Tab-separated table of C-alpha atoms and ligand atoms in Angstrom:
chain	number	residue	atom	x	y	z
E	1	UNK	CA	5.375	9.747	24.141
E	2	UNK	CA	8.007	7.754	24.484
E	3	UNK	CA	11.625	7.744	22.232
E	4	UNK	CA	11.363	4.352	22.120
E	5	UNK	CA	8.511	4.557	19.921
E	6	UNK	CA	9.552	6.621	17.635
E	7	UNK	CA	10.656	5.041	14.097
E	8	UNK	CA	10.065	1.465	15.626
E	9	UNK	CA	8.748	-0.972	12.795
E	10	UNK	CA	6.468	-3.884	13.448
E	11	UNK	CA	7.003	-7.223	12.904
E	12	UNK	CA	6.368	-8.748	9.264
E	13	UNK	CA	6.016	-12.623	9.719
E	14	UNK	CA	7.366	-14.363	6.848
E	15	UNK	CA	7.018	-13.763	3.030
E	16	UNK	CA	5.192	-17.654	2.608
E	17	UNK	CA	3.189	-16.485	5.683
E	18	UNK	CA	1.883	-13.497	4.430
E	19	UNK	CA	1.542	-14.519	0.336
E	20	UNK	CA	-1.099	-17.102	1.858
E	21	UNK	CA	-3.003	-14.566	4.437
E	22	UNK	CA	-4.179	-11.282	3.528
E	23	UNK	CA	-3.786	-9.833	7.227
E	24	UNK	CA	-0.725	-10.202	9.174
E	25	UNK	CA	-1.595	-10.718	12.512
E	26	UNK	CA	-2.193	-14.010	13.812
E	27	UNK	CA	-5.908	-14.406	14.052
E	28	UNK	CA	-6.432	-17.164	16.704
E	29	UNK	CA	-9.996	-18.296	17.009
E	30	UNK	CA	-9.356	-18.487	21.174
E	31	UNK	CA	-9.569	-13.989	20.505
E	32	UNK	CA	-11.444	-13.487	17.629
E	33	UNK	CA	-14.148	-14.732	15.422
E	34	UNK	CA	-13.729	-15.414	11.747
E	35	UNK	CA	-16.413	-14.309	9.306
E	36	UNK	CA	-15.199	-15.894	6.181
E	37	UNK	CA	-13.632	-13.180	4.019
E	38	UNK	CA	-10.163	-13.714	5.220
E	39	UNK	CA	-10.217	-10.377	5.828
E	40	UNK	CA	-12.569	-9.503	8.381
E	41	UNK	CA	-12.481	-10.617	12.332
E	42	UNK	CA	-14.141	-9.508	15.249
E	43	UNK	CA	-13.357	-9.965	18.390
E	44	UNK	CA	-14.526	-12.802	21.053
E	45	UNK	CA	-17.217	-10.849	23.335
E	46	UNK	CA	-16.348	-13.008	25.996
E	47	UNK	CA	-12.769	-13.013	25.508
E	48	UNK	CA	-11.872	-8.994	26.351
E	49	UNK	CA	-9.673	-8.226	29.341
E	50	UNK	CA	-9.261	-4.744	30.871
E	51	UNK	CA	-10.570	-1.326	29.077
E	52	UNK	CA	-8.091	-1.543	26.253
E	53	UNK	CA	-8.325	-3.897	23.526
E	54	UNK	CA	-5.609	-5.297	23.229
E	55	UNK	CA	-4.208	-5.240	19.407
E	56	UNK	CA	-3.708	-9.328	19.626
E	57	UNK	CA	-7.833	-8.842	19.251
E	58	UNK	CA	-9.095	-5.571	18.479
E	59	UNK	CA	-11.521	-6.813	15.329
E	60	UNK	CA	-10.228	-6.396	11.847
E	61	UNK	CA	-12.538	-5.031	9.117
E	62	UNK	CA	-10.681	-4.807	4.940
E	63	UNK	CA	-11.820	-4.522	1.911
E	64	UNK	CA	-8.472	-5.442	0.416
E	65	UNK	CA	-5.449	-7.260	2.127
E	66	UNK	CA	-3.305	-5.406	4.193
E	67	UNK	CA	-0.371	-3.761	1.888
E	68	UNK	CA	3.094	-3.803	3.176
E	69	UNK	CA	4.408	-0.176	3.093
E	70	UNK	CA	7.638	1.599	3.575
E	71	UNK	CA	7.537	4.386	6.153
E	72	UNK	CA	11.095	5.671	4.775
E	73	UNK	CA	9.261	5.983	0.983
E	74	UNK	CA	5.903	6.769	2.053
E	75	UNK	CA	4.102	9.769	2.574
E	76	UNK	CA	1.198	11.832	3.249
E	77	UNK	CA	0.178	14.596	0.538
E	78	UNK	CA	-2.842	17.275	1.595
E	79	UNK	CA	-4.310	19.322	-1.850
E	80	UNK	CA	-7.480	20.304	-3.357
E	81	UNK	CA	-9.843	22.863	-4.441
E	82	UNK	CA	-10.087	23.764	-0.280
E	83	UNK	CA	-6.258	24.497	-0.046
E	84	UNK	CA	-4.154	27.177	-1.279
E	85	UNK	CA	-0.971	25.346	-0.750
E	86	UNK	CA	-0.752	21.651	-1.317
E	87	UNK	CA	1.553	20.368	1.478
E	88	UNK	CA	3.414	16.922	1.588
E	89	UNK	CA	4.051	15.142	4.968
E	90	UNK	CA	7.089	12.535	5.397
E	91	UNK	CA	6.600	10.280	8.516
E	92	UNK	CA	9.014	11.538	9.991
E	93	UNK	CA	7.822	14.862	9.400
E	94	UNK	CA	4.711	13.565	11.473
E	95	UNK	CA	7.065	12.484	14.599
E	96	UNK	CA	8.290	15.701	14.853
E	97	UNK	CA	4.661	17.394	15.550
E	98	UNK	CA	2.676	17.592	18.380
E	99	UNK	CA	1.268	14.228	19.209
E	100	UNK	CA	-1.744	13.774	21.112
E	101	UNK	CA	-3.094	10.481	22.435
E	102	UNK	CA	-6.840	9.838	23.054
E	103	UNK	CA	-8.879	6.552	24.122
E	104	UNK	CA	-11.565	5.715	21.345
E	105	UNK	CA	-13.600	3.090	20.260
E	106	UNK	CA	-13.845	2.138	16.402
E	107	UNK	CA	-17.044	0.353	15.558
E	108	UNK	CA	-18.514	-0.933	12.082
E	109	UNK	CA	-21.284	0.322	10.827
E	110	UNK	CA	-22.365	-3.651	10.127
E	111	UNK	CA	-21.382	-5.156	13.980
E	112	UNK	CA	-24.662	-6.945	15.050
E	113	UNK	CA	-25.751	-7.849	11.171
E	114	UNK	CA	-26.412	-11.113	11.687
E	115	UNK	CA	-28.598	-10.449	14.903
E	116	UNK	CA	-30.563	-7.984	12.436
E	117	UNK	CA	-31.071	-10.877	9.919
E	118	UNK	CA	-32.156	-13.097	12.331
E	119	UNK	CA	-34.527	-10.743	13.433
E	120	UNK	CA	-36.472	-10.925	9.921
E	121	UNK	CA	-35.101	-14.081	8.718
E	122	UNK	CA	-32.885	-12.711	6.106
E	123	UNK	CA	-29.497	-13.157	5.110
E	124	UNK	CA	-28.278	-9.789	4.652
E	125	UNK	CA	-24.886	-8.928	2.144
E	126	UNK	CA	-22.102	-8.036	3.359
E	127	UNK	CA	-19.742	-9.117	6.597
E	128	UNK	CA	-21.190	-11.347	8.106
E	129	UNK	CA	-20.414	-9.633	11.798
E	130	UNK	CA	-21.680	-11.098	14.913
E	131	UNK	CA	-21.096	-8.736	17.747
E	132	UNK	CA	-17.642	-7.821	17.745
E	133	UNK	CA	-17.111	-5.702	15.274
E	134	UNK	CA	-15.966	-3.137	17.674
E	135	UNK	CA	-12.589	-2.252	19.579
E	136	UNK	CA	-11.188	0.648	21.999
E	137	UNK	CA	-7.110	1.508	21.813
E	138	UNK	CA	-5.394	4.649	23.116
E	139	UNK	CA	-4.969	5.960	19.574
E	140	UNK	CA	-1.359	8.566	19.742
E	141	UNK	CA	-0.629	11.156	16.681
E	142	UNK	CA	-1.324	14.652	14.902
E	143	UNK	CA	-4.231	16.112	14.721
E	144	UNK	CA	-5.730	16.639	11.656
E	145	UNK	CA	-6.109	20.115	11.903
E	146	UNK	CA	-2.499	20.685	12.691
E	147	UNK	CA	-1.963	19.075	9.355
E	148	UNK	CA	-4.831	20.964	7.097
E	149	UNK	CA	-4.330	24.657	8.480
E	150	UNK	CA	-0.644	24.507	7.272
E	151	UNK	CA	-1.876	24.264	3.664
E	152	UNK	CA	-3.662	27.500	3.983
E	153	UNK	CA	-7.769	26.210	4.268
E	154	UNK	CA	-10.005	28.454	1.823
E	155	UNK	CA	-13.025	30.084	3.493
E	156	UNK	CA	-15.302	28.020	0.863
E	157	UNK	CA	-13.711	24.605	1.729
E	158	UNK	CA	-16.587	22.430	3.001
E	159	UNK	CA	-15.605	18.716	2.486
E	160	UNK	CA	-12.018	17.184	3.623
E	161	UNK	CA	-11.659	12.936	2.389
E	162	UNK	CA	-8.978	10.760	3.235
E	163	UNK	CA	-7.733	8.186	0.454
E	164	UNK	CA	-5.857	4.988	1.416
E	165	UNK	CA	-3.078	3.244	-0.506
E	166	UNK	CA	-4.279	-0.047	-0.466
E	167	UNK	CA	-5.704	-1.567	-3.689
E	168	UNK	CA	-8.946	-0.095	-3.441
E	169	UNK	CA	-7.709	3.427	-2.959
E	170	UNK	CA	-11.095	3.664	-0.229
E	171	UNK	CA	-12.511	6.854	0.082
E	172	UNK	CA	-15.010	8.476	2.913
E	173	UNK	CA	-15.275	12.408	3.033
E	174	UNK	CA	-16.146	14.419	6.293
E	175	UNK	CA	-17.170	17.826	6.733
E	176	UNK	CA	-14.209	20.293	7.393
E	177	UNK	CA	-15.882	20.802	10.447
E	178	UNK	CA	-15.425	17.660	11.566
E	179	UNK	CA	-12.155	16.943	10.008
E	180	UNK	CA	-11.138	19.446	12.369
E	181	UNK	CA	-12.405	18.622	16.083
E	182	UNK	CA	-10.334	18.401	18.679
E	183	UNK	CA	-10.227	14.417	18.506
E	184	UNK	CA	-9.566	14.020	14.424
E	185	UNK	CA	-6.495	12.402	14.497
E	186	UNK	CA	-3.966	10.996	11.877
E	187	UNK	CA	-2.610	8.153	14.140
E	188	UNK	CA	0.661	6.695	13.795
E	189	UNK	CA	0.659	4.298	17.571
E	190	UNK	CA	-1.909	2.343	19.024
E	191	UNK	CA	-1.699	1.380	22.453
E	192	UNK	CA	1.622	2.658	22.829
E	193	UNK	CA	2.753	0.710	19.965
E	194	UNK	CA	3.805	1.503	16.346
E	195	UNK	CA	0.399	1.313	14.384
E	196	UNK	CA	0.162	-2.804	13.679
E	197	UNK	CA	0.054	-3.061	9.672
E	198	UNK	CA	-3.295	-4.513	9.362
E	199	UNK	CA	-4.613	-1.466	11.443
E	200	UNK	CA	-3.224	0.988	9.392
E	201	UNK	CA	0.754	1.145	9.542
E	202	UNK	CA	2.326	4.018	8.500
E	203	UNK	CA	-0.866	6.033	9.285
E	204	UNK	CA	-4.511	6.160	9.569
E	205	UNK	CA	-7.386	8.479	10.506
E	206	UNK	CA	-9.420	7.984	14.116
E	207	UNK	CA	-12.949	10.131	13.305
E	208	UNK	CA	-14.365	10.285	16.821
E	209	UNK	CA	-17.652	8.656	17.146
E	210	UNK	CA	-18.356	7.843	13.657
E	211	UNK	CA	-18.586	4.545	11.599
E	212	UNK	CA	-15.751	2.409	11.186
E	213	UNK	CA	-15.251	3.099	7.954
E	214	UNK	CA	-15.029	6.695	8.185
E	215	UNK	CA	-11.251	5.831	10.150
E	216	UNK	CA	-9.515	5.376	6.890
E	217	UNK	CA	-6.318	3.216	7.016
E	218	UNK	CA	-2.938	3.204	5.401
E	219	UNK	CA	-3.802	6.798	4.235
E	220	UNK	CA	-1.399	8.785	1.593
E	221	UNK	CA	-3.640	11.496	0.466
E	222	UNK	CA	-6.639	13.824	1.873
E	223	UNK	CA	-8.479	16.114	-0.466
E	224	UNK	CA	-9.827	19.085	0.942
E	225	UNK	CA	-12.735	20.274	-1.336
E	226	UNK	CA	-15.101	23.390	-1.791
E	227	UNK	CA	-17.542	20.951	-3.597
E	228	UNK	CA	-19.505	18.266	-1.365
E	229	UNK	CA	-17.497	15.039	-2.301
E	230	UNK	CA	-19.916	11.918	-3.629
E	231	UNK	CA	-17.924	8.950	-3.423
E	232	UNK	CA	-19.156	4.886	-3.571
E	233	UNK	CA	-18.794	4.842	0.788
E	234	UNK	CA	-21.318	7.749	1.204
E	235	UNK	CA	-23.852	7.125	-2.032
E	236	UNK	CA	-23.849	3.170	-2.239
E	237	UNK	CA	-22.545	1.749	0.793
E	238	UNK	CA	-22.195	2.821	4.361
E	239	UNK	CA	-25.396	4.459	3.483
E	240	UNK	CA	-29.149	3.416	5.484
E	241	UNK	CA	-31.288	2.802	2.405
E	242	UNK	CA	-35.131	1.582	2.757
E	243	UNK	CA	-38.707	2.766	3.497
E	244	UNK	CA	-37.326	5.140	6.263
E	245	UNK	CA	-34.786	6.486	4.989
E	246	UNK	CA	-35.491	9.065	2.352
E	247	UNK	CA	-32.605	9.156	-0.383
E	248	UNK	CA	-31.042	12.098	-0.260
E	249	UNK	CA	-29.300	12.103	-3.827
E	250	UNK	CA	-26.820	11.325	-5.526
E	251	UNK	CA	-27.036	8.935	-2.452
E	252	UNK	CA	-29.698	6.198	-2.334
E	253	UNK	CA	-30.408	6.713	1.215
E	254	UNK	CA	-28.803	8.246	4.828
E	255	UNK	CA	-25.089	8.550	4.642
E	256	UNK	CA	-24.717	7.218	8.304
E	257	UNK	CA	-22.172	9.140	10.509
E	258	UNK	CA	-22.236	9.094	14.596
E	259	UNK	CA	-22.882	6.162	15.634
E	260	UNK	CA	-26.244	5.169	17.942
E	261	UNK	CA	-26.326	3.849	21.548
E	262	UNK	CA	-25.752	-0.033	21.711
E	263	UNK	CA	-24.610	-2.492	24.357
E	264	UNK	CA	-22.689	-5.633	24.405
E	265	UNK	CA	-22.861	-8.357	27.077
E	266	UNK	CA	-19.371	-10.386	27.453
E	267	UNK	CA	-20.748	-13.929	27.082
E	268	UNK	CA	-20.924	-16.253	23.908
E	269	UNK	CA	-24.554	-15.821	22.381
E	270	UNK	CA	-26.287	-18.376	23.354
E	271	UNK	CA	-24.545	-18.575	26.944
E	272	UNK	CA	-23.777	-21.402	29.357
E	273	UNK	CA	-23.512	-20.803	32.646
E	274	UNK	CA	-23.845	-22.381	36.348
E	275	UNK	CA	-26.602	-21.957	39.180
E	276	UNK	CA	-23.940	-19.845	41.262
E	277	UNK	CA	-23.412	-16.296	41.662
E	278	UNK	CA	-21.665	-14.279	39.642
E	279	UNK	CA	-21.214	-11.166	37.482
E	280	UNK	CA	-22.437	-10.029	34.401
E	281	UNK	CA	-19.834	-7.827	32.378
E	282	UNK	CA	-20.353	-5.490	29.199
E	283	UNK	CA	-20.052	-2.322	27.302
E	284	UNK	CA	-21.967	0.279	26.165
E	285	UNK	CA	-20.858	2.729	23.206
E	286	UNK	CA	-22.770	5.664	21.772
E	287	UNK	CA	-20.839	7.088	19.058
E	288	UNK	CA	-19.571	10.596	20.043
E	289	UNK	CA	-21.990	10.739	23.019
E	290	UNK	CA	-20.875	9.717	26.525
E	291	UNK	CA	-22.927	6.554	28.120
E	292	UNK	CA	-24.507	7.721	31.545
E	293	UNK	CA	-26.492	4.387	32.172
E	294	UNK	CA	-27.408	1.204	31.382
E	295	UNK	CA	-29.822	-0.600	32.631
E	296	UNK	CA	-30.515	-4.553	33.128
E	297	UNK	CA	-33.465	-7.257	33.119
E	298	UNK	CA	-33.793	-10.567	33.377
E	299	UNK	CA	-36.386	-12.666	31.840
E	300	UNK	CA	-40.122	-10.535	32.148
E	301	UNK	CA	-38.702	-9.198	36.044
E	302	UNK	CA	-38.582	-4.983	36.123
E	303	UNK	CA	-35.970	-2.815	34.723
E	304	UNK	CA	-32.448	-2.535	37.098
E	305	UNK	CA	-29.259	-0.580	37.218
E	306	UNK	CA	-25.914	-1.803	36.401
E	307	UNK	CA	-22.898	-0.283	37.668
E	308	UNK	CA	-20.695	1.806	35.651
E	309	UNK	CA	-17.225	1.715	36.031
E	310	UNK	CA	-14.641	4.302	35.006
E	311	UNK	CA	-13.711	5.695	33.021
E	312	UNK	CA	-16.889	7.388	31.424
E	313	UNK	CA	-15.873	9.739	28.465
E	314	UNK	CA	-17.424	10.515	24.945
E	315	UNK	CA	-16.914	8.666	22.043
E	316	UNK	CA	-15.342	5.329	23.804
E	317	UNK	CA	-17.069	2.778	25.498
E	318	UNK	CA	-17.755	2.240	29.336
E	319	UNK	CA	-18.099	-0.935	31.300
E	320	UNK	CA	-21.036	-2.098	33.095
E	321	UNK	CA	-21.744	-4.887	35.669
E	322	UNK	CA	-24.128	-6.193	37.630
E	323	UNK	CA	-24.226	-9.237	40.480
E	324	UNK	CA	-26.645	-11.992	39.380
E	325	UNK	CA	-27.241	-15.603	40.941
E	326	UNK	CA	-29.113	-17.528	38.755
E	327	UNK	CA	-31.714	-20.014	38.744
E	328	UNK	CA	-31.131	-23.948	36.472
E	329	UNK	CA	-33.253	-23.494	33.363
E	330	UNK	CA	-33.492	-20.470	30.340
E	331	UNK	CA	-33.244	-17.131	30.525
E	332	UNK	CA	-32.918	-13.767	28.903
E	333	UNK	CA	-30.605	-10.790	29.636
E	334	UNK	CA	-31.427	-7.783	28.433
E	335	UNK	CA	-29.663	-4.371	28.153
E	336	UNK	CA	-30.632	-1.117	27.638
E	337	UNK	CA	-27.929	2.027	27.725
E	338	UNK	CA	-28.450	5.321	27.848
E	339	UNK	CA	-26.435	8.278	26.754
E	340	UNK	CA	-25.856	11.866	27.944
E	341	UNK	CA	-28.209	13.592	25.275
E	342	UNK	CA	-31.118	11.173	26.758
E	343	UNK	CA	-30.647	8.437	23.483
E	344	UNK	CA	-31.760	5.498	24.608
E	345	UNK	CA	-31.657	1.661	22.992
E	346	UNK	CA	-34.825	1.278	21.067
E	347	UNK	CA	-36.789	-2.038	21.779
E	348	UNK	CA	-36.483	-2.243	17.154
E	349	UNK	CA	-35.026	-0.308	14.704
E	350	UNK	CA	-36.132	0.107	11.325
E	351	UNK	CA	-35.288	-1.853	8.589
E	352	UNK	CA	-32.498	-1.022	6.107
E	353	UNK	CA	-31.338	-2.975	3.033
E	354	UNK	CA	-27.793	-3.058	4.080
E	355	UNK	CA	-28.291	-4.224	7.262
E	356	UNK	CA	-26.565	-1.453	9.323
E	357	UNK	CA	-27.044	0.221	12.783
E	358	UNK	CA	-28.838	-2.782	14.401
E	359	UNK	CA	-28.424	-1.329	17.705
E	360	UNK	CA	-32.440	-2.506	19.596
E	361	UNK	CA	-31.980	-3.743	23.368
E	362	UNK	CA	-31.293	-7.419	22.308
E	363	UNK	CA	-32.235	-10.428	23.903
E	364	UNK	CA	-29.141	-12.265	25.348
E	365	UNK	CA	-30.117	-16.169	24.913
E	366	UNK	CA	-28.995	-17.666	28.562
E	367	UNK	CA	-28.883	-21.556	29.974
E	368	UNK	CA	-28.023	-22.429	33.194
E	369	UNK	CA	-27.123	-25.543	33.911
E	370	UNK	CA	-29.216	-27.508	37.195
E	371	UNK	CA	-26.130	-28.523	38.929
E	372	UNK	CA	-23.514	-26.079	40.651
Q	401	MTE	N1	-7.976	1.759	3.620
Q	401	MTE	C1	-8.979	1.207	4.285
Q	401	MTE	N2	-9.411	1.799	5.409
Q	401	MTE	C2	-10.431	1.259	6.105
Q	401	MTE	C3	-11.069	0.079	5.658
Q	401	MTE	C4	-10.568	-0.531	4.481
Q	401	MTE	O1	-11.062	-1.581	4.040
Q	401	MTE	N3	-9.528	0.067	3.818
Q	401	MTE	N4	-12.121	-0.426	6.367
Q	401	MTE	C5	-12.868	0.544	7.163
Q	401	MTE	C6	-13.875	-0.057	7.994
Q	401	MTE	S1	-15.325	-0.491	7.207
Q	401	MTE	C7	-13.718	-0.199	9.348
Q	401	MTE	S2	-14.975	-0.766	10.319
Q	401	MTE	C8	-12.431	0.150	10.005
Q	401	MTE	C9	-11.881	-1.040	10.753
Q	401	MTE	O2	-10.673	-0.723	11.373
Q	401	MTE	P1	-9.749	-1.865	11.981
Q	401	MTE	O3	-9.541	-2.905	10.913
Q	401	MTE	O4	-8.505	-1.211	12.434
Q	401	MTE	O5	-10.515	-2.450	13.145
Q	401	MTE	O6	-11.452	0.579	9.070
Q	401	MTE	C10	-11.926	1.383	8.019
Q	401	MTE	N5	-10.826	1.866	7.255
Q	402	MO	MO1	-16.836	-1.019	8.817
């Protein structure tokens, strides 16, 4: 890490700026697509350079507007029935322990909603995400085992749940055992940069592999219970409820957690492009697994390989390419990816009220114009 990260603060535009916006950063519509709540962005498939995304636009998903806290004042308190010694963080307490940094991808649970509604001709609630409700940063801080094991963790503790300090105080509990894997992190920098206020500033959790929402932002306080927590995020919402999906109470369905294998193709949806050859970019994520393949086909021809490129680790996404010269007219791309425990895209998934996980093998609407 380097010093010159270290107690840097980002940039607040000004007060008029941010009294009419409820995120900070700029929001441009060249990066990232607006889906209404003033909250909520994703980025531009067809607009990501490099591995990385870069924060200018990694997608943005709130429930509340981004609140302006004070590193110096704020801080980070660990207690509960699981603990035996309530601890308190400072931040710079957190600068002064062992920082790791580790490339993952955040997704929403809801990325692809719209696609799903399509699908049955429904307008589901909720964000209304198109596909790029997902981003990848080099995420840099503690651990959040280095920060639970200091409070002394009871041998009965089974539930550990972050709590943010924005208005609606969100809420999304874990089990301990995943609260503390090697790549649970409390992150204070994303790629290399002071964590950007609407992504968390002073500090928010990275859960490897799971849904979005499990990566609680602008966190002050993680409870660490011997009692399974029920909260609204895993009974009401961010929870797969319909005909399969048994409830398993007090929730009405499937808290989800991992993610499933999906794919994204880096062109607008429906795509323009010209009779000349050229090559066909996306990604593939599968939660906390590790993509090994992904396969291509165009229009009703047979199933082909796409080319992976590195790097290929769990829990972020890979690229994939393939060369394709195509003919004037419509067509289809489709993509299927694989991961290493042999989960493949499903050709449709089932239905669920809230319109989550929609994760099939789409089918990529393509024209291509007659002349060159
Ligand atoms: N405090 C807080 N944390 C939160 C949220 C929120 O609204 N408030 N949204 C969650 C959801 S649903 C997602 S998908 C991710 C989005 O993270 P990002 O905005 O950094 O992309 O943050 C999660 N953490
Ligand atoms: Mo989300």
């Amino acid at each position: 890490m380097s010093g010159a990260l270290h107690g840097s603060e980002p940039d607040h535009p000004s007060r008029e700026a941010v009294r009419e916006r409820k995120v900070v950063k700029p929001t441009p519509s060249e990066l990232m697509e607006d889906t209404g709540t003033g909250l909520d962005y994703g980025i531009r498939p067809d607009r990501m350079p490099g591995y990385i995304t870069p924060i200018d636009r990694f997608f943005l998903r709130s429930h509340a507007p981004t609140p302006h806290l004070n590193a110096a004042t704020w801080s980070l308190r660990i207690e509960g029935s699981g603990v035996r010694e309530p601890i308190t963080y400072t931040y710079a307490d957190l600068w002064e322990m062992p920082l790791v940094s580790m490339i993952r991808t955040i997704e929403c649970a809801g990325n692809r909603r719209t696609l799903f509604g399509e699908e049955h001709g429904h307008k589901f609630n909720g964000t209304q995400w198109g596909r790029g409700a997902i981003g990848t940063a080099e995420w840099t801080g503690v651990r959040l085992r280095d920060l639970l094991e200091p409070a002394g963790i009871t041998p009965d503790a089974c539930d550990v749940m972050p709590e943010s300090l924005d208005e609606i105080h969100a809420r999304r509990p874990m089990p301990l055992a995943k609260a503390l894997a090697d790549d649970t992190l409390l992150a204070l920098a994303m790629n290399g940069e002071t964590l950007p206020p609407d992504h968390g500033y002073p500090a928010r959790i990275v859960v490897s592999g799971w849904l979005g929402a499990a990566s609680i932002k602008w966190v002050g306080r993680i409870e660490v219970s011997e009692q399974p927590l029920h909260v609204p995020w895993n009974t009401e919402d961010y929870v797969l409820i319909g005909p399969d999906y048994p409830p398993q109470a007090p929730s009405l369905g499937m808290p989800i957690t991992a993610l499933p294998v999906a794919s994204l193709v880096e062109l607008p949806w429906p795509a323009q492009l010209r009779p000349v050859p050229q090559v066909i970019r996306g990604r593939a994520y599968a939660g906390e697994n590790r993509v090994t393949s992904v396969e291509y086909r165009i229009d009703e021809g047979s199933w082909q390989e796409a080319s992976l490129a590195p790097p290929e680790i769990s829990a972020a996404w890979v690229r994939w390419q393939f060369s394709w010269h195509p003919e004037p007219g419509d067509h289809i791309i489709r993509v299927r990816a694989t991961d290493d425990q042999g989960q493949t895209q499903p050709d449709t998934v089932p239905w669920n009220d809230l319109g989550y996980l929609y994760h099939p093998v789409l089918s990529h609407p393509i024209r291509v114009e007659s002349m060159p």
